[in-house]
mmCIF file of C-alpha atoms in Angstrom:
data_model
loop_
_atom_site.group_PDB
_atom_site.id
_atom_site.type_symbol
_atom_site.label_atom_id
_atom_site.label_comp_id
_atom_site.label_asym_id
_atom_site.label_seq_id
_atom_site.Cartn_x
_atom_site.Cartn_y
_atom_site.Cartn_z
ATOM 1 C CA MET A 122 94.035 79.167 89.164
ATOM 2 C CA ILE A 123 95.606 76.124 87.509
ATOM 3 C CA HIS A 124 96.070 73.106 89.777
ATOM 4 C CA ARG A 125 98.638 70.392 89.205
ATOM 5 C CA LEU A 126 99.654 67.187 90.894
ATOM 6 C CA GLU A 127 103.056 67.104 92.527
ATOM 7 C CA ILE A 128 104.648 63.936 91.145
ATOM 8 C CA ASP A 129 108.178 62.809 91.929
ATOM 9 C CA LYS A 130 110.674 61.319 89.496
ATOM 10 C CA ASN A 131 109.215 57.839 90.049
ATOM 11 C CA GLY A 132 105.661 58.849 89.155
ATOM 12 C CA LEU A 133 104.596 58.792 92.817
ATOM 13 C CA GLU A 134 102.251 61.553 93.903
ATOM 14 C CA LEU A 135 103.647 63.713 96.673
ATOM 15 C CA GLY A 136 101.739 65.201 99.569
ATOM 16 C CA THR A 137 99.000 62.597 99.962
ATOM 17 C CA ARG A 138 100.154 60.680 102.993
ATOM 18 C CA GLY A 139 98.855 62.517 106.031
ATOM 19 C CA ASP A 140 101.128 61.545 108.913
ATOM 20 C CA TRP A 141 101.808 58.570 111.123
ATOM 21 C CA ALA A 142 99.652 60.009 113.894
ATOM 22 C CA PHE A 143 96.621 59.774 111.617
ATOM 23 C CA PRO A 144 97.431 58.504 108.093
ATOM 24 C CA VAL A 145 94.438 59.940 106.239
ATOM 25 C CA ALA A 146 94.599 62.849 103.788
ATOM 26 C CA GLY A 147 91.960 64.723 101.817
ATOM 27 C CA GLY A 148 88.233 64.228 101.830
ATOM 28 C CA PHE A 149 87.488 67.747 103.079
ATOM 29 C CA LYS A 150 87.347 69.814 99.913
ATOM 30 C CA THR A 151 86.301 69.277 96.319
ATOM 31 C CA ALA A 152 88.407 69.866 93.227
ATOM 32 C CA ASN A 153 87.201 70.759 89.746
ATOM 33 C CA ILE A 154 88.678 68.707 86.921
ATOM 34 C CA LEU A 155 88.654 71.818 84.695
ATOM 35 C CA ASP A 156 91.130 73.526 87.037
ATOM 36 C CA TYR A 157 93.919 71.146 86.006
ATOM 37 C CA GLU A 158 96.117 71.871 83.024
ATOM 38 C CA GLY A 159 94.717 69.953 80.088
ATOM 39 C CA GLU A 160 91.492 69.514 82.105
ATOM 40 C CA ARG A 161 92.737 66.272 83.616
ATOM 41 C CA PHE A 162 94.853 65.040 86.482
ATOM 42 C CA GLU A 163 97.768 63.097 85.072
ATOM 43 C CA CYS A 164 98.302 59.359 85.585
ATOM 44 C CA HIS A 165 100.141 58.652 88.827
ATOM 45 C CA PHE A 166 100.188 56.183 91.711
ATOM 46 C CA HIS A 167 100.970 56.147 95.426
ATOM 47 C CA ALA A 168 101.402 53.806 98.357
ATOM 48 C CA GLU A 169 98.082 54.749 99.936
ATOM 49 C CA THR A 170 94.710 53.432 98.886
ATOM 50 C CA GLU A 171 92.317 56.057 97.561
ATOM 51 C CA LEU A 172 88.627 56.784 97.515
ATOM 52 C CA THR A 173 87.217 59.377 95.122
ATOM 53 C CA LEU A 174 83.647 60.635 95.364
ATOM 54 C CA VAL A 175 82.072 62.632 92.524
ATOM 55 C CA GLU A 176 79.911 65.341 94.069
ATOM 56 C CA ALA A 177 78.721 67.178 90.953
ATOM 57 C CA GLY A 178 79.090 66.701 87.204
ATOM 58 C CA GLU A 179 80.807 63.785 85.549
ATOM 59 C CA MET A 180 84.306 62.700 84.557
ATOM 60 C CA TYR A 181 86.162 59.836 82.948
ATOM 61 C CA TYR A 182 88.297 57.907 85.410
ATOM 62 C CA GLN A 183 90.982 55.398 84.483
ATOM 63 C CA ALA A 184 92.564 52.833 86.820
ATOM 64 C CA ASN A 185 95.160 50.630 85.125
ATOM 65 C CA ASP A 186 93.530 49.835 81.772
ATOM 66 C CA ARG A 187 89.920 50.232 82.888
ATOM 67 C CA VAL A 188 88.032 53.454 82.081
ATOM 68 C CA GLU A 189 84.551 54.324 83.333
ATOM 69 C CA LEU A 190 82.353 57.403 83.336
ATOM 70 C CA LEU A 191 81.627 58.574 86.873
ATOM 71 C CA ARG A 192 78.577 60.745 87.527
ATOM 72 C CA GLU A 193 77.332 62.658 90.559
ATOM 73 C CA GLY A 194 77.182 60.330 93.561
ATOM 74 C CA ASP A 195 79.455 57.686 92.029
ATOM 75 C CA ALA A 196 82.735 56.683 93.642
ATOM 76 C CA VAL A 197 85.841 54.674 92.874
ATOM 77 C CA PHE A 198 88.270 52.803 95.105
ATOM 78 C CA VAL A 199 91.856 52.476 93.860
ATOM 79 C CA ASN A 200 94.253 50.110 95.582
ATOM 80 C CA CYS A 201 97.815 51.064 96.433
ATOM 81 C CA ASN A 202 100.298 51.539 93.570
ATOM 82 C CA VAL A 203 97.590 51.313 90.897
ATOM 83 C CA ILE A 204 98.083 53.803 88.061
ATOM 84 C CA HIS A 205 95.092 56.136 87.794
ATOM 85 C CA ALA A 206 94.046 59.331 86.021
ATOM 86 C CA GLY A 207 90.922 61.374 85.358
ATOM 87 C CA TRP A 208 89.733 63.818 82.737
ATOM 88 C CA GLN A 209 86.770 66.019 81.827
ATOM 89 C CA CYS A 210 83.681 64.917 79.947
ATOM 90 C CA ASN A 211 82.415 67.273 77.220
ATOM 91 C CA GLY A 212 84.350 70.214 78.677
ATOM 92 C CA ALA A 213 81.990 70.458 81.665
ATOM 93 C CA ASP A 214 82.719 70.996 85.366
ATOM 94 C CA CYS A 215 83.187 67.985 87.577
ATOM 95 C CA TRP A 216 83.598 68.477 91.314
ATOM 96 C CA TYR A 217 85.119 65.519 93.102
ATOM 97 C CA SER A 218 86.825 64.749 96.393
ATOM 98 C CA PRO A 219 89.729 62.294 96.774
ATOM 99 C CA LEU A 220 90.574 60.731 100.133
ATOM 100 C CA ASN A 221 93.814 58.814 100.673
ATOM 101 C CA PHE A 222 94.363 56.474 103.587
ATOM 102 C CA SER A 223 97.026 54.037 104.668
ATOM 103 C CA THR A 224 95.818 50.504 105.302
ATOM 104 C CA VAL A 225 97.256 50.797 108.804
ATOM 105 C CA MET A 226 93.941 52.496 109.561
ATOM 106 C CA VAL A 227 92.392 49.058 109.091
ATOM 107 C CA SER A 228 95.159 46.654 110.146
ATOM 108 C CA GLY A 229 96.210 48.539 113.274
ATOM 109 C CA HIS A 230 99.862 47.535 113.149
ATOM 110 C CA GLU A 231 102.295 45.563 111.009
ATOM 111 C CA ASN A 232 101.787 41.787 110.936
ATOM 112 C CA SER A 233 98.598 41.958 112.967
ATOM 113 C CA LEU A 234 96.049 39.198 112.426
ATOM 114 C CA ILE A 235 93.843 41.700 110.602
ATOM 115 C CA GLU A 236 96.673 42.631 108.240
ATOM 116 C CA GLN A 237 97.533 39.000 107.527
ATOM 117 C CA ARG A 238 93.973 37.782 106.954
ATOM 118 C CA PHE A 239 92.086 40.750 105.550
ATOM 119 C CA VAL A 240 94.479 43.422 104.279
ATOM 120 C CA ARG A 241 97.513 41.743 102.770
ATOM 121 C CA PRO A 242 95.523 39.487 100.394
ATOM 122 C CA LEU A 243 93.969 42.566 98.769
ATOM 123 C CA LEU A 244 97.343 44.273 98.465
ATOM 124 C CA GLU A 245 99.483 41.354 97.315
ATOM 125 C CA GLU A 246 97.228 38.907 95.477
ATOM 126 C CA HIS A 247 95.854 41.364 92.885
ATOM 127 C CA LEU A 248 92.266 40.557 93.782
ATOM 128 C CA LEU A 249 90.917 44.106 93.730
ATOM 129 C CA PRO A 250 93.084 46.733 91.987
ATOM 130 C CA MET A 251 90.064 49.020 91.667
ATOM 131 C CA LEU A 252 86.331 49.071 92.312
ATOM 132 C CA PHE A 253 83.905 51.427 90.555
ATOM 133 C CA LEU A 254 80.690 52.176 92.428
ATOM 134 C CA HIS A 255 77.668 53.616 90.631
ATOM 135 C CA ARG A 256 74.756 55.286 92.377
ATOM 136 C CA ASP A 257 72.225 53.865 89.896
ATOM 137 C CA ARG A 258 73.385 50.273 90.436
ATOM 138 C CA ALA A 259 71.428 48.571 93.217
ATOM 139 C CA GLU A 260 74.216 46.179 94.209
ATOM 140 C CA ASP A 261 76.533 49.121 94.930
ATOM 141 C CA ALA A 262 74.131 50.811 97.362
ATOM 142 C CA PRO A 263 75.410 49.191 100.612
ATOM 143 C CA LEU A 264 79.028 50.109 99.893
ATOM 144 C CA LEU A 265 78.132 53.616 98.718
ATOM 145 C CA ALA A 266 76.274 54.144 101.996
ATOM 146 C CA VAL A 267 79.535 53.468 103.830
ATOM 147 C CA VAL A 268 81.405 55.799 101.454
ATOM 148 C CA ASP A 269 78.893 58.552 102.244
ATOM 149 C CA GLU A 270 79.447 57.929 105.961
ATOM 150 C CA ILE A 271 83.233 58.140 105.534
ATOM 151 C CA TYR A 272 82.984 61.556 103.905
ATOM 152 C CA ARG A 273 80.368 62.808 106.376
ATOM 153 C CA VAL A 274 82.471 61.815 109.388
ATOM 154 C CA ARG A 275 85.629 63.219 107.776
ATOM 155 C CA ARG A 276 84.008 66.636 107.396
ATOM 156 C CA GLU A 277 82.220 66.847 110.741
ATOM 157 C CA LYS A 278 84.014 68.644 113.563
ATOM 158 C CA LYS A 279 82.814 66.165 116.109
ATOM 159 C CA GLU A 280 84.480 64.871 119.232
ATOM 160 C CA GLY A 281 85.833 61.384 118.542
ATOM 161 C CA ARG A 282 85.639 61.770 114.752
ATOM 162 C CA GLU A 283 88.970 59.943 114.390
ATOM 163 C CA LEU A 284 87.462 56.836 115.987
ATOM 164 C CA LEU A 285 84.325 57.138 113.900
ATOM 165 C CA LEU A 286 86.360 57.477 110.696
ATOM 166 C CA LYS A 287 88.491 54.446 111.557
ATOM 167 C CA ALA A 288 85.313 52.447 112.219
ATOM 168 C CA ALA A 289 83.799 53.531 108.896
ATOM 169 C CA LEU A 290 86.993 52.642 107.008
ATOM 170 C CA CYS A 291 87.014 49.214 108.649
ATOM 171 C CA ARG A 292 83.403 48.643 107.564
ATOM 172 C CA PHE A 293 84.325 49.739 104.056
ATOM 173 C CA TRP A 294 87.297 47.359 104.006
ATOM 174 C CA TYR A 295 85.182 44.482 105.278
ATOM 175 C CA GLN A 296 82.773 44.933 102.381
ATOM 176 C CA ILE A 297 85.443 45.169 99.694
ATOM 177 C CA TYR A 298 87.154 42.146 101.246
ATOM 178 C CA GLN A 299 83.888 40.207 100.794
ATOM 179 C CA ILE A 300 83.823 41.273 97.145
ATOM 180 C CA ALA A 301 87.502 40.438 96.606
ATOM 181 C CA ARG A 302 87.355 36.954 98.127
ATOM 182 C CA GLN A 303 84.894 35.942 95.392
ATOM 183 C CA ARG A 304 87.472 36.744 92.741
ATOM 184 C CA GLU A 305 90.394 34.660 91.604
ATOM 185 C CA SER A 306 93.917 35.920 92.028
ATOM 186 C CA VAL A 307 95.451 37.012 88.748
ATOM 187 C CA LEU A 308 99.017 37.455 87.655
ATOM 188 C CA PRO A 309 100.210 41.055 87.912
ATOM 189 C CA ASP A 310 100.094 42.952 84.625
ATOM 190 C CA ARG A 311 103.725 43.194 83.509
ATOM 191 C CA GLY A 312 102.704 46.231 81.496
ATOM 192 C CA THR A 313 102.200 48.153 84.744
ATOM 193 C CA THR A 314 105.841 47.608 85.719
ATOM 194 C CA ALA A 315 106.968 48.615 82.234
ATOM 195 C CA VAL A 316 104.911 51.811 82.206
ATOM 196 C CA LYS A 317 106.118 52.810 85.666
ATOM 197 C CA ALA A 318 109.704 52.310 84.481
ATOM 198 C CA ALA A 319 109.043 54.483 81.426
ATOM 199 C CA ILE A 320 107.435 57.225 83.521
ATOM 200 C CA ARG A 321 110.373 57.108 85.926
ATOM 201 C CA PHE A 322 112.785 57.464 83.005
ATOM 202 C CA MET A 323 110.838 60.405 81.529
ATOM 203 C CA GLU A 324 110.746 62.176 84.896
ATOM 204 C CA GLU A 325 114.526 61.844 85.172
ATOM 205 C CA HIS A 326 115.404 62.698 81.546
ATOM 206 C CA TYR A 327 112.602 64.946 80.244
ATOM 207 C CA THR A 328 115.103 67.720 79.456
ATOM 208 C CA GLU A 329 116.893 65.447 76.974
ATOM 209 C CA HIS A 330 116.019 64.362 73.442
ATOM 210 C CA LEU A 331 113.959 61.212 73.990
ATOM 211 C CA THR A 332 113.132 58.864 71.147
ATOM 212 C CA LEU A 333 110.601 56.069 71.077
ATOM 213 C CA ALA A 334 113.443 53.552 70.770
ATOM 214 C CA ARG A 335 115.102 54.951 73.868
ATOM 215 C CA LEU A 336 111.888 54.941 75.896
ATOM 216 C CA SER A 337 110.871 51.417 74.912
ATOM 217 C CA ALA A 338 114.356 50.124 75.699
ATOM 218 C CA THR A 339 114.032 51.319 79.309
ATOM 219 C CA CYS A 340 111.278 48.806 79.967
ATOM 220 C CA GLY A 341 112.322 45.940 77.709
ATOM 221 C CA LEU A 342 109.452 46.159 75.216
ATOM 222 C CA SER A 343 109.385 46.547 71.463
ATOM 223 C CA ARG A 344 108.373 49.995 70.264
ATOM 224 C CA SER A 345 104.933 48.834 69.080
ATOM 225 C CA GLU A 346 104.200 46.898 72.266
ATOM 226 C CA PHE A 347 105.452 49.798 74.372
ATOM 227 C CA CYS A 348 103.119 52.263 72.618
ATOM 228 C CA ARG A 349 100.115 49.955 72.982
ATOM 229 C CA THR A 350 100.839 49.213 76.637
ATOM 230 C CA PHE A 351 101.533 52.826 77.579
ATOM 231 C CA HIS A 352 98.321 54.039 75.971
ATOM 232 C CA ARG A 353 96.310 51.219 77.521
ATOM 233 C CA LEU A 354 97.425 52.091 81.052
ATOM 234 C CA THR A 355 97.646 55.888 80.858
ATOM 235 C CA GLY A 356 95.206 56.946 78.166
ATOM 236 C CA ARG A 357 98.011 58.858 76.438
ATOM 237 C CA THR A 358 100.668 58.104 73.877
ATOM 238 C CA PRO A 359 104.221 58.209 75.294
ATOM 239 C CA PHE A 360 104.994 61.514 73.571
ATOM 240 C CA HIS A 361 101.694 63.060 74.625
ATOM 241 C CA TYR A 362 102.623 62.195 78.206
ATOM 242 C CA LEU A 363 106.137 63.561 77.702
ATOM 243 C CA GLN A 364 104.833 66.844 76.304
ATOM 244 C CA HIS A 365 102.482 67.233 79.249
ATOM 245 C CA LEU A 366 105.301 66.433 81.665
ATOM 246 C CA ARG A 367 107.495 69.138 80.131
ATOM 247 C CA VAL A 368 104.670 71.668 80.330
ATOM 248 C CA ARG A 369 104.078 70.764 83.994
ATOM 249 C CA ARG A 370 107.759 71.223 84.781
ATOM 250 C CA SER A 371 107.730 74.617 83.075
ATOM 251 C CA LEU A 372 104.974 76.083 85.246
ATOM 252 C CA PRO A 373 107.127 76.857 88.325
ATOM 253 C CA LEU A 374 109.737 78.465 86.055
ATOM 254 C CA LEU A 375 107.089 80.713 84.518
ATOM 255 C CA GLU A 376 105.802 81.650 87.962
ATOM 256 C CA LYS A 377 109.270 82.671 89.155
ATOM 257 C CA GLY A 378 109.637 85.041 86.202
ATOM 258 C CA GLU A 379 113.444 84.852 86.051
ATOM 259 C CA LEU A 380 113.816 83.256 82.599
ATOM 260 C CA SER A 381 112.432 84.121 79.187
ATOM 261 C CA VAL A 382 109.902 81.830 77.539
ATOM 262 C CA THR A 383 112.567 80.672 75.066
ATOM 263 C CA GLU A 384 114.976 79.861 77.896
ATOM 264 C CA ILE A 385 112.283 77.927 79.749
ATOM 265 C CA ALA A 386 111.376 75.992 76.610
ATOM 266 C CA SER A 387 114.973 74.885 76.199
ATOM 267 C CA ARG A 388 115.376 74.054 79.882
ATOM 268 C CA VAL A 389 112.402 71.645 79.937
ATOM 269 C CA GLY A 390 113.260 69.890 76.676
ATOM 270 C CA PHE A 391 111.352 71.695 73.907
ATOM 271 C CA SER A 392 113.151 72.400 70.635
ATOM 272 C CA GLY A 393 112.020 76.020 70.446
ATOM 273 C CA GLY A 394 109.900 78.724 72.027
ATOM 274 C CA SER A 395 107.150 78.739 69.412
ATOM 275 C CA TYR A 396 106.652 74.963 69.589
ATOM 276 C CA TYR A 397 106.625 75.169 73.399
ATOM 277 C CA ALA A 398 103.959 77.906 73.253
ATOM 278 C CA GLU A 399 101.832 75.801 70.904
ATOM 279 C CA ILE A 400 101.970 72.726 73.177
ATOM 280 C CA PHE A 401 101.518 74.880 76.285
ATOM 281 C CA ARG A 402 98.311 76.406 74.931
ATOM 282 C CA ARG A 403 97.031 72.943 74.044
ATOM 283 C CA PHE A 404 97.347 71.740 77.638
ATOM 284 C CA VAL A 405 96.819 74.892 79.690
ATOM 285 C CA GLY A 406 94.458 76.823 77.447
ATOM 286 C CA THR A 407 96.484 80.024 77.432
ATOM 287 C CA SER A 408 99.902 81.254 76.308
ATOM 288 C CA PRO A 409 103.011 80.989 78.531
ATOM 289 C CA LEU A 410 103.167 84.791 78.829
ATOM 290 C CA ASP A 411 99.511 85.060 79.835
ATOM 291 C CA TYR A 412 100.008 82.273 82.378
ATOM 292 C CA ARG A 413 102.998 84.154 83.799
ATOM 293 C CA ARG A 414 101.026 87.373 84.114
ATOM 294 C CA GLN A 415 98.191 85.557 85.889
ATOM 295 C CA ASN A 416 100.367 83.547 88.300
ATOM 296 C CA LYS A 417 103.574 85.530 88.883
#
């Protein structure tokens, strides 16, 4: 069964927010990176902060322009609205578990003293866009112990687990705050804004003929700078991303079974059915017709 992220036209991931009663999502089950089309989850961002724990295997993980290899027991924290993606290493399984949480779990309510002193600086002053934690690195052990507690509490069906999870998240935030306060504030990477604008434009116009000149113009960069910046922050060239986007948008149409492969190719922006099938196989590992038979 192929998995895919649900990403809106702005590049925001859908379905990660939990609810206002308890704004935590995920952390229960593991996903396998090989179950995604192209053996990767595509670059995206969201308003919630995210923890990801690797439980078996290894994967490459990118947050903004930083890429690291995560192995079993490693974890990564990604701050809100940071572009991130992950992909397989050597074609092997990697089981991992993402957990999204709103910072209201730490701050309690808007404009609280905790939000003003301990939360907002990490969100607005660009002190800690991401934090990679490695099990074989001694200095990461205290924070990884809290990460392990977060996942243990999340999965236990124990009376009062909501309180215990909130307490664990607050301890986690306290420790990353201590790390962040030792760092200097940096100017936001203008490339991030440009790439988000380009992704938004692709999501809205992927059915059209898109040229490099047209894409670079949407974010005010030259074509060469746009290509460098896009690849730096997403790990893909702009057209590689666009091809993957078109394939992703074709999957629900294949599953419905109402249109021919040629009609679907045209509807999602490919120039012909054979080219669509070639790109589809590259990302999904099977033909459009075989995918339809397996998922109809």
